[in-house]
CSV table of C-alpha atoms in Angstrom, one decimal:
chain,number,residue,atom,x,y,z
A,1,MET,CA,-19.1,21.3,-16.5
A,2,ASN,CA,-15.6,21.2,-15.4
A,3,PRO,CA,-12.8,20.1,-18.1
A,4,ARG,CA,-11.9,16.4,-17.9
A,5,LEU,CA,-8.1,15.3,-17.2
A,6,LEU,CA,-6.9,11.7,-17.9
A,7,LEU,CA,-4.3,10.6,-15.4
A,8,VAL,CA,-2.3,7.4,-16.2
A,9,GLU,CA,-0.3,6.1,-13.3
A,10,ASP,CA,0.2,2.5,-12.1
A,11,ASP,CA,1.7,3.0,-8.8
A,12,ALA,CA,-0.9,3.3,-6.2
A,13,VAL,CA,0.8,5.7,-3.7
A,14,THR,CA,1.9,8.1,-6.7
A,15,ALA,CA,-1.5,8.0,-8.0
A,16,ALA,CA,-3.0,8.8,-4.6
A,17,PHE,CA,-0.8,11.7,-4.2
A,18,LEU,CA,-1.4,13.1,-7.7
A,19,ALA,CA,-5.2,12.8,-7.4
A,20,GLN,CA,-5.1,14.6,-4.0
A,21,ALA,CA,-2.9,17.4,-5.4
A,22,LEU,CA,-5.3,17.8,-8.4
A,23,ALA,CA,-8.4,17.7,-6.2
A,24,THR,CA,-8.3,21.5,-5.6
A,25,LEU,CA,-8.4,22.3,-9.3
A,26,PRO,CA,-11.8,22.7,-11.2
A,27,VAL,CA,-11.3,19.3,-13.1
A,28,ARG,CA,-12.9,16.0,-13.5
A,29,LEU,CA,-10.3,13.3,-13.0
A,30,ALA,CA,-10.2,10.0,-14.8
A,31,LEU,CA,-7.6,7.6,-13.6
A,32,ALA,CA,-6.0,4.6,-15.6
A,33,SER,CA,-3.3,2.2,-14.4
A,34,ASP,CA,-1.9,1.1,-17.8
A,35,LEU,CA,-2.0,1.8,-21.6
A,36,ALA,CA,-4.9,-0.6,-22.2
A,37,GLN,CA,-7.2,1.1,-19.6
A,38,ALA,CA,-6.2,4.5,-20.9
A,39,ARG,CA,-6.9,3.7,-24.4
A,40,SER,CA,-10.3,2.6,-23.3
A,41,LEU,CA,-11.0,5.9,-21.2
A,42,ALA,CA,-9.6,8.3,-23.5
A,43,ASP,CA,-12.1,10.0,-26.0
A,44,GLY,CA,-10.1,13.0,-27.3
A,45,GLY,CA,-12.3,15.6,-25.4
A,46,GLU,CA,-10.0,15.8,-22.4
A,47,ALA,CA,-8.4,19.2,-21.5
A,48,LEU,CA,-5.1,17.3,-20.6
A,49,TRP,CA,-3.4,14.1,-20.4
A,50,LEU,CA,-0.9,13.3,-17.6
A,51,PHE,CA,1.0,10.2,-18.4
A,52,ASP,CA,3.7,8.3,-16.3
A,53,ALA,CA,6.5,7.5,-18.5
A,54,HIS,CA,6.9,3.9,-17.5
A,55,LEU,CA,3.6,1.6,-17.4
A,56,PRO,CA,3.2,-2.1,-16.9
A,57,ASP,CA,2.3,-2.7,-20.5
A,58,GLY,CA,4.4,-0.2,-22.2
A,59,ARG,CA,5.7,3.4,-22.2
A,60,GLY,CA,3.9,6.8,-21.9
A,61,ASP,CA,5.3,8.1,-25.2
A,62,GLU,CA,3.9,4.9,-27.0
A,63,LEU,CA,0.5,5.7,-25.4
A,64,LEU,CA,0.7,9.3,-26.6
A,65,GLY,CA,1.7,8.2,-30.1
A,66,SER,CA,-1.2,5.9,-30.4
A,67,LEU,CA,-3.9,8.6,-29.2
A,68,ARG,CA,-2.3,11.1,-31.5
A,69,ALA,CA,-2.8,8.6,-34.2
A,70,ARG,CA,-6.5,8.9,-33.7
A,71,GLY,CA,-6.2,12.5,-34.6
A,72,TRP,CA,-6.4,13.9,-31.1
A,73,ARG,CA,-4.4,16.9,-30.1
A,74,VAL,CA,-4.9,17.0,-26.4
A,75,PRO,CA,-1.8,18.6,-24.6
A,76,ALA,CA,-0.1,16.2,-22.5
A,77,LEU,CA,2.4,16.1,-19.6
A,78,ALA,CA,4.8,13.2,-18.8
A,79,LEU,CA,5.7,12.3,-15.3
A,80,THR,CA,9.0,10.4,-14.7
A,81,ALA,CA,11.6,9.6,-12.0
A,82,GLU,CA,14.1,9.0,-15.0
A,83,ASP,CA,17.3,11.1,-15.1
A,84,ASP,CA,18.8,9.7,-18.2
A,85,PRO,CA,19.1,12.5,-20.8
A,86,ALA,CA,18.2,10.1,-23.7
A,87,ALA,CA,15.0,9.0,-22.1
A,88,LEU,CA,14.1,12.7,-21.2
A,89,ALA,CA,14.8,13.7,-24.9
A,90,ARG,CA,12.6,10.9,-26.2
A,91,LEU,CA,9.8,12.2,-24.0
A,92,GLN,CA,10.2,15.7,-25.2
A,93,ALA,CA,10.4,14.4,-28.9
A,94,ALA,CA,7.3,12.3,-28.5
A,95,GLY,CA,5.3,15.6,-28.1
A,96,PHE,CA,4.7,16.0,-24.4
A,97,VAL,CA,4.5,19.7,-23.7
A,98,ALA,CA,6.5,19.3,-20.6
A,99,VAL,CA,8.3,16.6,-18.8
A,100,LEU,CA,7.8,16.7,-14.9
A,101,ALA,CA,10.2,15.0,-12.6
A,102,LYS,CA,9.2,12.9,-9.7
A,103,PRO,CA,8.9,13.6,-7.0
A,104,ILE,CA,7.0,17.0,-7.9
A,105,GLY,CA,5.4,19.1,-5.2
A,106,ALA,CA,1.6,19.6,-5.2
A,107,ALA,CA,1.9,23.4,-5.9
A,108,ALA,CA,4.3,22.8,-8.9
A,109,LEU,CA,2.0,20.0,-10.4
A,110,ARG,CA,-1.0,22.3,-10.3
A,111,ALA,CA,0.9,25.1,-11.9
A,112,ALA,CA,2.1,22.8,-14.7
A,113,VAL,CA,-1.4,21.4,-15.3
A,114,THR,CA,-3.1,24.7,-15.2
A,115,ALA,CA,-0.6,26.2,-17.7
A,116,ALA,CA,-0.7,23.3,-20.0
A,117,MET,CA,-4.6,23.4,-20.1
A,118,ALA,CA,-4.6,27.1,-20.6
A,119,THR,CA,-1.9,27.4,-23.3
A,120,GLY,CA,-0.7,24.0,-24.4
A,121,MET,CA,2.9,25.3,-23.6
A,122,PRO,CA,5.3,23.7,-21.0
A,123,GLY,CA,4.5,24.6,-17.4
A,124,PRO,CA,7.2,25.0,-14.8
A,125,ARG,CA,9.6,22.0,-14.6
A,126,PRO,CA,10.6,21.1,-11.1
A,127,ALA,CA,14.1,20.5,-10.0
A,128,PRO,CA,15.3,17.0,-9.8
A,129,SER,CA,15.4,15.3,-6.3
A,130,PRO,CA,18.7,15.7,-4.4
A,131,ALA,CA,21.5,13.2,-4.9
A,132,PRO,CA,21.4,10.4,-2.5
A,133,SER,CA,23.4,10.4,0.9
A,134,SER,CA,25.0,7.4,2.4
A,135,ALA,CA,23.5,8.0,5.8
A,136,ARG,CA,19.9,9.3,5.6
A,137,ALA,CA,17.1,8.6,8.3
A,138,ALA,CA,14.5,6.1,7.2
A,139,TRP,CA,12.0,8.9,7.1
A,140,ASP,CA,12.4,12.4,5.8
A,141,ASP,CA,9.3,14.4,7.2
A,142,ALA,CA,10.4,17.6,5.8
A,143,ALA,CA,10.7,16.2,2.2
A,144,ALA,CA,7.3,14.4,2.5
A,145,LEU,CA,5.6,17.6,3.7
A,146,SER,CA,7.2,19.6,1.0
A,147,ALA,CA,6.0,17.1,-1.6
A,148,LEU,CA,2.5,17.1,-0.1
A,149,GLY,CA,1.9,20.7,0.3
A,150,GLY,CA,2.7,21.0,3.9
A,151,GLU,CA,-0.2,18.7,4.9
A,152,PRO,CA,0.7,16.3,7.8
A,153,ASP,CA,-2.6,14.3,7.3
A,154,ALA,CA,-1.8,13.7,3.7
A,155,VAL,CA,1.7,12.5,4.7
A,156,ARG,CA,0.1,10.0,7.2
A,157,ALA,CA,-2.4,8.9,4.7
A,158,LEU,CA,0.1,8.1,1.9
A,159,ARG,CA,2.5,6.5,4.4
A,160,ARG,CA,-0.2,4.0,5.6
A,161,LEU,CA,-0.8,3.2,1.9
A,162,PHE,CA,2.9,2.9,1.2
A,163,LEU,CA,3.5,0.5,4.1
A,164,GLN,CA,0.4,-1.6,3.0
A,165,GLU,CA,2.1,-1.8,-0.5
A,166,LEU,CA,5.7,-2.4,0.7
A,167,PRO,CA,5.7,-6.1,1.6
A,168,GLY,CA,4.3,-7.1,-1.8
A,169,GLN,CA,6.8,-4.9,-3.7
A,170,ALA,CA,9.8,-6.0,-1.5
A,171,GLY,CA,8.7,-9.7,-2.3
A,172,THR,CA,8.4,-9.0,-6.0
A,173,ILE,CA,11.9,-7.3,-6.1
A,174,ALA,CA,13.4,-10.2,-4.2
A,175,ALA,CA,11.9,-12.7,-6.6
A,176,ALA,CA,13.2,-10.8,-9.8
A,177,TRP,CA,16.6,-10.4,-8.2
A,178,SER,CA,16.9,-14.2,-7.5
A,179,ALA,CA,15.7,-14.9,-11.1
A,180,ARG,CA,18.1,-12.4,-12.4
A,181,ASP,CA,15.3,-10.7,-14.3
A,182,GLU,CA,17.0,-7.3,-14.6
A,183,ALA,CA,14.1,-5.8,-16.6
A,184,ARG,CA,11.5,-6.8,-14.1
A,185,LEU,CA,13.7,-5.7,-11.3
A,186,ARG,CA,14.3,-2.3,-12.6
A,187,GLU,CA,10.6,-1.8,-13.6
A,188,HIS,CA,9.6,-2.3,-9.9
A,189,LEU,CA,12.4,-0.4,-8.5
A,190,HIS,CA,11.4,2.5,-10.7
A,191,ARG,CA,8.0,2.6,-9.3
A,192,LEU,CA,9.2,2.2,-5.7
A,193,LYS,CA,11.5,5.1,-6.1
A,194,ALA,CA,8.7,7.5,-7.0
A,195,SER,CA,6.6,6.2,-4.0
A,196,CYS,CA,9.5,6.5,-1.5
A,197,ALA,CA,10.2,10.2,-2.8
A,198,PHE,CA,6.7,11.2,-2.1
A,199,VAL,CA,6.3,9.8,1.4
A,200,GLY,CA,9.8,10.7,2.4
A,201,ALA,CA,11.1,7.2,2.8
A,202,ALA,CA,14.7,8.6,2.4
A,203,GLY,CA,16.8,5.5,3.4
A,204,LEU,CA,14.9,3.0,1.3
A,205,LEU,CA,14.9,5.6,-1.7
A,206,ASP,CA,18.7,5.6,-1.4
A,207,ALA,CA,18.8,1.8,-1.3
A,208,ALA,CA,16.3,1.5,-4.2
A,209,ARG,CA,18.6,3.8,-6.4
A,210,ALA,CA,21.7,1.9,-5.5
A,211,LEU,CA,20.1,-1.4,-6.4
A,212,HIS,CA,18.6,0.0,-9.7
A,213,ALA,CA,22.1,1.2,-10.6
A,214,ALA,CA,23.7,-2.1,-9.7
A,215,PRO,CA,21.0,-4.8,-10.1
A,216,ALA,CA,23.3,-7.7,-9.9
A,217,ASP,CA,25.0,-6.5,-6.6
A,218,ALA,CA,24.2,-8.9,-3.9
A,219,GLY,CA,25.1,-6.2,-1.3
A,220,ALA,CA,22.9,-3.6,-2.8
A,221,HIS,CA,20.0,-6.2,-2.8
A,222,ALA,CA,20.7,-7.2,0.7
A,223,ARG,CA,20.8,-3.5,1.9
A,224,PHE,CA,17.6,-2.9,0.0
A,225,GLN,CA,15.6,-5.8,1.7
A,226,ALA,CA,17.2,-4.7,5.1
A,227,ASP,CA,16.0,-1.2,4.8
A,228,ALA,CA,12.5,-2.4,3.8
A,229,ALA,CA,12.4,-4.8,6.6
A,230,ALA,CA,13.5,-2.1,9.0
A,231,ILE,CA,10.7,0.4,8.0
A,232,LEU,CA,8.0,-2.4,8.3
A,233,SER,CA,9.3,-3.5,11.7
A,234,GLY,CA,9.4,0.2,13.0
A,235,ALA,CA,5.7,0.8,11.8
A,236,ALA,CA,4.7,-2.4,13.4
A,237,ALA,CA,6.4,-1.3,16.7
A,238,GLN,CA,4.5,2.1,16.7
A,239,SER,CA,1.1,0.6,16.0
């Protein structure tokens, strides 16, 4: 029987990409979307844990600590779009064998997973995504194809899911901004940034990064909502 891998990721687009990337490996994948579900699914017999660093009900390092407290020594990888050195250091100190930066290509993900399952040592760590540009197109097809292993069908499928999720995400972000709920705003922007990177939504990714960096900025929020609306209207015009 193939070894079992527990993946914990709350963003639907990111989870779909990760599951697809791992589908070619000889593993059985169990998927959880939060800490509570992960704690219920984990049994200590997994070959690997793959945890997002930020989850709706807590952090990936908290989840790892709670499972380690049960006496389980399963190797674990962390996934994060975070670039703050202190946050990355916290993940490494928590005991993850490697911290993988989002977006990560399918081949790099499989290499890291295979290495961690085989040796328990850190796998290759991909380079961070490029710095945002002030004038990027709405869609970066080359970036999406690179992230998804050069598979156009995978890009189209994940973009459809992304466009289904985007209206709700934009609405939640608007509500959090209006309520001046910075923590909630940053949480949802963090998730959206990862999705944007996987599907190549370059313009919206830049806008999300700008709003995440300046959550009280009315101009940054207006730009974000305008870019989200433009992507949705463009998709509607093509359908």
